[in-house]
Amino acid sequence: MPRPPDSYSELEVSELYCAKCKRATPVRQRLLLILPSGNKYDYTCSVCGSSVGSKMDDDTSAFTILPPK
Ligand SMILES: [Zn+2]
């Protein structure tokens, strides 16, 4: 069964629907949290500045667990 290229699921979000602006607007991505399970990003409307969504990814490269002593 053919599957979409890996890059398909990693499309960068550039526009999201904003409830305040009542239309899709360009968003700013902000790294919110770095967790052992991945990073959490927050998306903010670049027009009115309100939060329009968030996303988790499973990139754990930014998180380093210190070895036990
Ligand atoms: Zn907005």
CSV table of N, CA and C and ligand atoms in Angstrom, one decimal:
chain,number,residue,atom,x,y,z
A,1,MET,N,0.8,-1.2,0.0
A,1,MET,CA,0.0,0.0,0.0
A,1,MET,C,0.9,1.2,0.0
A,2,PRO,N,0.7,2.1,-1.0
A,2,PRO,CA,1.5,3.3,-1.0
A,2,PRO,C,1.3,4.3,0.1
A,3,ARG,N,2.3,4.9,0.6
A,3,ARG,CA,2.1,5.8,1.7
A,3,ARG,C,2.7,7.2,1.3
A,4,PRO,N,2.2,8.2,1.9
A,4,PRO,CA,2.6,9.5,1.5
A,4,PRO,C,4.1,9.7,1.9
A,5,PRO,N,4.8,10.6,1.3
A,5,PRO,CA,6.2,10.8,1.7
A,5,PRO,C,6.2,11.3,3.1
A,6,ASP,N,7.4,11.1,3.8
A,6,ASP,CA,7.5,11.4,5.2
A,6,ASP,C,7.3,12.9,5.4
A,7,SER,N,7.7,13.7,4.5
A,7,SER,CA,7.6,15.1,4.7
A,7,SER,C,6.2,15.6,4.8
A,8,TYR,N,5.2,14.8,4.3
A,8,TYR,CA,3.8,15.2,4.3
A,8,TYR,C,3.4,15.5,5.7
A,9,SER,N,3.7,14.7,6.7
A,9,SER,CA,3.2,14.9,8.0
A,9,SER,C,4.0,16.0,8.8
A,10,GLU,N,5.1,16.5,8.2
A,10,GLU,CA,5.9,17.5,8.8
A,10,GLU,C,5.8,18.8,8.1
A,11,LEU,N,4.7,19.0,7.4
A,11,LEU,CA,4.4,20.3,6.8
A,11,LEU,C,4.4,21.4,7.9
A,12,GLU,N,5.1,22.5,7.6
A,12,GLU,CA,5.1,23.6,8.5
A,12,GLU,C,3.7,24.3,8.4
A,13,VAL,N,3.2,24.6,9.6
A,13,VAL,CA,1.9,25.4,9.6
A,13,VAL,C,2.3,26.8,9.4
A,14,SER,N,1.7,27.4,8.3
A,14,SER,CA,1.9,28.8,8.1
A,14,SER,C,0.7,29.6,8.3
A,15,GLU,N,-0.5,29.0,8.1
A,15,GLU,CA,-1.7,29.7,8.3
A,15,GLU,C,-2.7,28.8,9.1
A,16,LEU,N,-3.4,29.4,10.1
A,16,LEU,CA,-4.4,28.7,10.8
A,16,LEU,C,-5.6,29.6,10.9
A,17,TYR,N,-6.8,29.0,11.1
A,17,TYR,CA,-8.0,29.8,11.3
A,17,TYR,C,-8.0,30.5,12.7
A,18,CYS,N,-8.2,31.8,12.7
A,18,CYS,CA,-8.2,32.5,13.9
A,18,CYS,C,-9.7,32.9,14.2
A,19,ALA,N,-10.1,32.6,15.4
A,19,ALA,CA,-11.5,32.8,15.8
A,19,ALA,C,-11.8,34.3,16.0
A,20,LYS,N,-10.8,35.0,16.4
A,20,LYS,CA,-10.9,36.5,16.5
A,20,LYS,C,-11.0,37.2,15.2
A,21,CYS,N,-10.1,36.8,14.3
A,21,CYS,CA,-10.1,37.5,13.0
A,21,CYS,C,-11.1,36.9,12.1
A,22,LYS,N,-11.6,35.8,12.4
A,22,LYS,CA,-12.7,35.1,11.6
A,22,LYS,C,-12.2,34.7,10.2
A,23,ARG,N,-10.9,34.5,10.1
A,23,ARG,CA,-10.3,34.0,8.9
A,23,ARG,C,-9.0,33.4,9.2
A,24,ALA,N,-8.4,32.7,8.1
A,24,ALA,CA,-7.1,32.1,8.3
A,24,ALA,C,-6.0,33.2,8.2
A,25,THR,N,-5.1,33.2,9.2
A,25,THR,CA,-4.1,34.2,9.3
A,25,THR,C,-2.7,33.5,9.4
A,26,PRO,N,-1.7,34.2,9.0
A,26,PRO,CA,-0.4,33.7,9.2
A,26,PRO,C,-0.1,33.6,10.7
A,27,VAL,N,0.6,32.5,11.1
A,27,VAL,CA,0.9,32.3,12.5
A,27,VAL,C,2.3,32.3,12.8
A,28,ARG,N,2.6,32.6,14.0
A,28,ARG,CA,4.0,32.5,14.5
A,28,ARG,C,4.1,31.3,15.4
A,29,GLN,N,5.2,30.5,15.1
A,29,GLN,CA,5.4,29.3,15.9
A,29,GLN,C,6.3,29.7,17.1
A,30,ARG,N,5.9,29.2,18.3
A,30,ARG,CA,6.7,29.5,19.5
A,30,ARG,C,6.9,28.2,20.2
A,31,LEU,N,8.2,27.9,20.5
A,31,LEU,CA,8.5,26.7,21.3
A,31,LEU,C,8.0,26.9,22.7
A,32,LEU,N,7.1,26.1,23.2
A,32,LEU,CA,6.5,26.3,24.5
A,32,LEU,C,7.2,25.5,25.6
A,33,LEU,N,7.3,24.2,25.3
A,33,LEU,CA,7.9,23.3,26.3
A,33,LEU,C,8.8,22.3,25.6
A,34,ILE,N,9.8,21.9,26.3
A,34,ILE,CA,10.7,20.8,25.9
A,34,ILE,C,10.5,19.7,26.9
A,35,LEU,N,9.9,18.6,26.4
A,35,LEU,CA,9.6,17.5,27.2
A,35,LEU,C,10.3,16.2,26.8
A,36,PRO,N,10.5,15.3,27.7
A,36,PRO,CA,11.2,14.0,27.3
A,36,PRO,C,10.5,13.3,26.1
A,37,SER,N,9.2,13.5,25.9
A,37,SER,CA,8.4,12.9,24.9
A,37,SER,C,8.4,13.7,23.6
A,38,GLY,N,8.9,14.9,23.6
A,38,GLY,CA,8.9,15.8,22.5
A,38,GLY,C,8.7,17.2,22.8
A,39,ASN,N,8.6,18.1,21.8
A,39,ASN,CA,8.5,19.5,22.0
A,39,ASN,C,7.1,19.9,21.8
A,40,LYS,N,6.6,20.9,22.6
A,40,LYS,CA,5.3,21.4,22.4
A,40,LYS,C,5.4,22.9,21.8
A,41,TYR,N,4.7,23.1,20.7
A,41,TYR,CA,4.7,24.4,20.1
A,41,TYR,C,3.4,25.1,20.2
A,42,ASP,N,3.5,26.4,20.4
A,42,ASP,CA,2.3,27.2,20.4
A,42,ASP,C,2.2,28.0,19.2
A,43,TYR,N,1.0,28.1,18.6
A,43,TYR,CA,0.8,29.0,17.4
A,43,TYR,C,0.0,30.2,17.8
A,44,THR,N,0.6,31.3,17.4
A,44,THR,CA,-0.1,32.6,17.7
A,44,THR,C,-0.4,33.4,16.4
A,45,CYS,N,-1.6,33.9,16.4
A,45,CYS,CA,-2.0,34.7,15.2
A,45,CYS,C,-1.1,35.9,15.1
A,46,SER,N,-0.5,36.1,13.9
A,46,SER,CA,0.4,37.3,13.8
A,46,SER,C,-0.4,38.6,13.6
A,47,VAL,N,-1.7,38.5,13.4
A,47,VAL,CA,-2.5,39.7,13.2
A,47,VAL,C,-3.0,40.3,14.6
A,48,CYS,N,-3.6,39.4,15.4
A,48,CYS,CA,-4.2,39.9,16.7
A,48,CYS,C,-3.4,39.4,17.9
A,49,GLY,N,-2.5,38.4,17.7
A,49,GLY,CA,-1.7,37.9,18.8
A,49,GLY,C,-2.3,36.9,19.7
A,50,SER,N,-3.5,36.4,19.3
A,50,SER,CA,-4.2,35.4,20.2
A,50,SER,C,-3.7,34.0,19.8
A,51,SER,N,-3.7,33.1,20.8
A,51,SER,CA,-3.3,31.7,20.5
A,51,SER,C,-4.3,31.0,19.6
A,52,VAL,N,-3.9,30.4,18.6
A,52,VAL,CA,-4.8,29.7,17.7
A,52,VAL,C,-4.6,28.2,17.6
A,53,GLY,N,-3.6,27.7,18.4
A,53,GLY,CA,-3.4,26.3,18.4
A,53,GLY,C,-2.1,25.9,19.0
A,54,SER,N,-1.9,24.6,19.1
A,54,SER,CA,-0.6,24.1,19.6
A,54,SER,C,-0.4,22.7,19.0
A,55,LYS,N,0.9,22.3,19.1
A,55,LYS,CA,1.2,21.0,18.5
A,55,LYS,C,2.3,20.4,19.3
A,56,MET,N,2.3,19.0,19.3
A,56,MET,CA,3.4,18.3,19.9
A,56,MET,C,4.2,17.6,18.7
A,57,ASP,N,5.5,17.6,18.8
A,57,ASP,CA,6.2,16.7,17.9
A,57,ASP,C,7.0,15.7,18.8
A,58,ASP,N,7.6,14.7,18.2
A,58,ASP,CA,8.3,13.7,18.9
A,58,ASP,C,9.8,13.8,18.8
A,59,ASP,N,10.2,15.0,18.5
A,59,ASP,CA,11.6,15.3,18.4
A,59,ASP,C,12.2,15.4,19.8
A,60,THR,N,13.0,14.4,20.2
A,60,THR,CA,13.6,14.4,21.5
A,60,THR,C,15.0,14.9,21.5
A,61,SER,N,15.5,15.4,20.4
A,61,SER,CA,16.9,15.7,20.3
A,61,SER,C,17.3,16.9,21.1
A,62,ALA,N,16.3,17.7,21.4
A,62,ALA,CA,16.6,18.9,22.2
A,62,ALA,C,16.6,18.6,23.7
A,63,PHE,N,16.2,17.4,24.1
A,63,PHE,CA,16.1,17.1,25.5
A,63,PHE,C,17.2,16.1,25.8
A,64,THR,N,18.0,16.5,26.8
A,64,THR,CA,19.1,15.6,27.2
A,64,THR,C,18.9,15.1,28.6
A,65,ILE,N,18.8,13.8,28.8
A,65,ILE,CA,18.6,13.3,30.1
A,65,ILE,C,20.0,13.1,30.7
A,66,LEU,N,20.2,13.7,31.9
A,66,LEU,CA,21.5,13.5,32.5
A,66,LEU,C,21.7,12.1,33.0
A,67,PRO,N,22.9,11.5,32.8
A,67,PRO,CA,23.1,10.2,33.3
A,67,PRO,C,23.2,10.2,34.8
A,68,PRO,N,22.7,9.1,35.4
A,68,PRO,CA,22.8,9.0,36.9
A,68,PRO,C,24.2,8.9,37.4
A,69,LYS,N,24.5,9.5,38.5
A,69,LYS,CA,25.9,9.5,39.0
A,69,LYS,C,26.2,8.2,39.8
B,1,ZN,ZN,-6.2,36.8,14.9
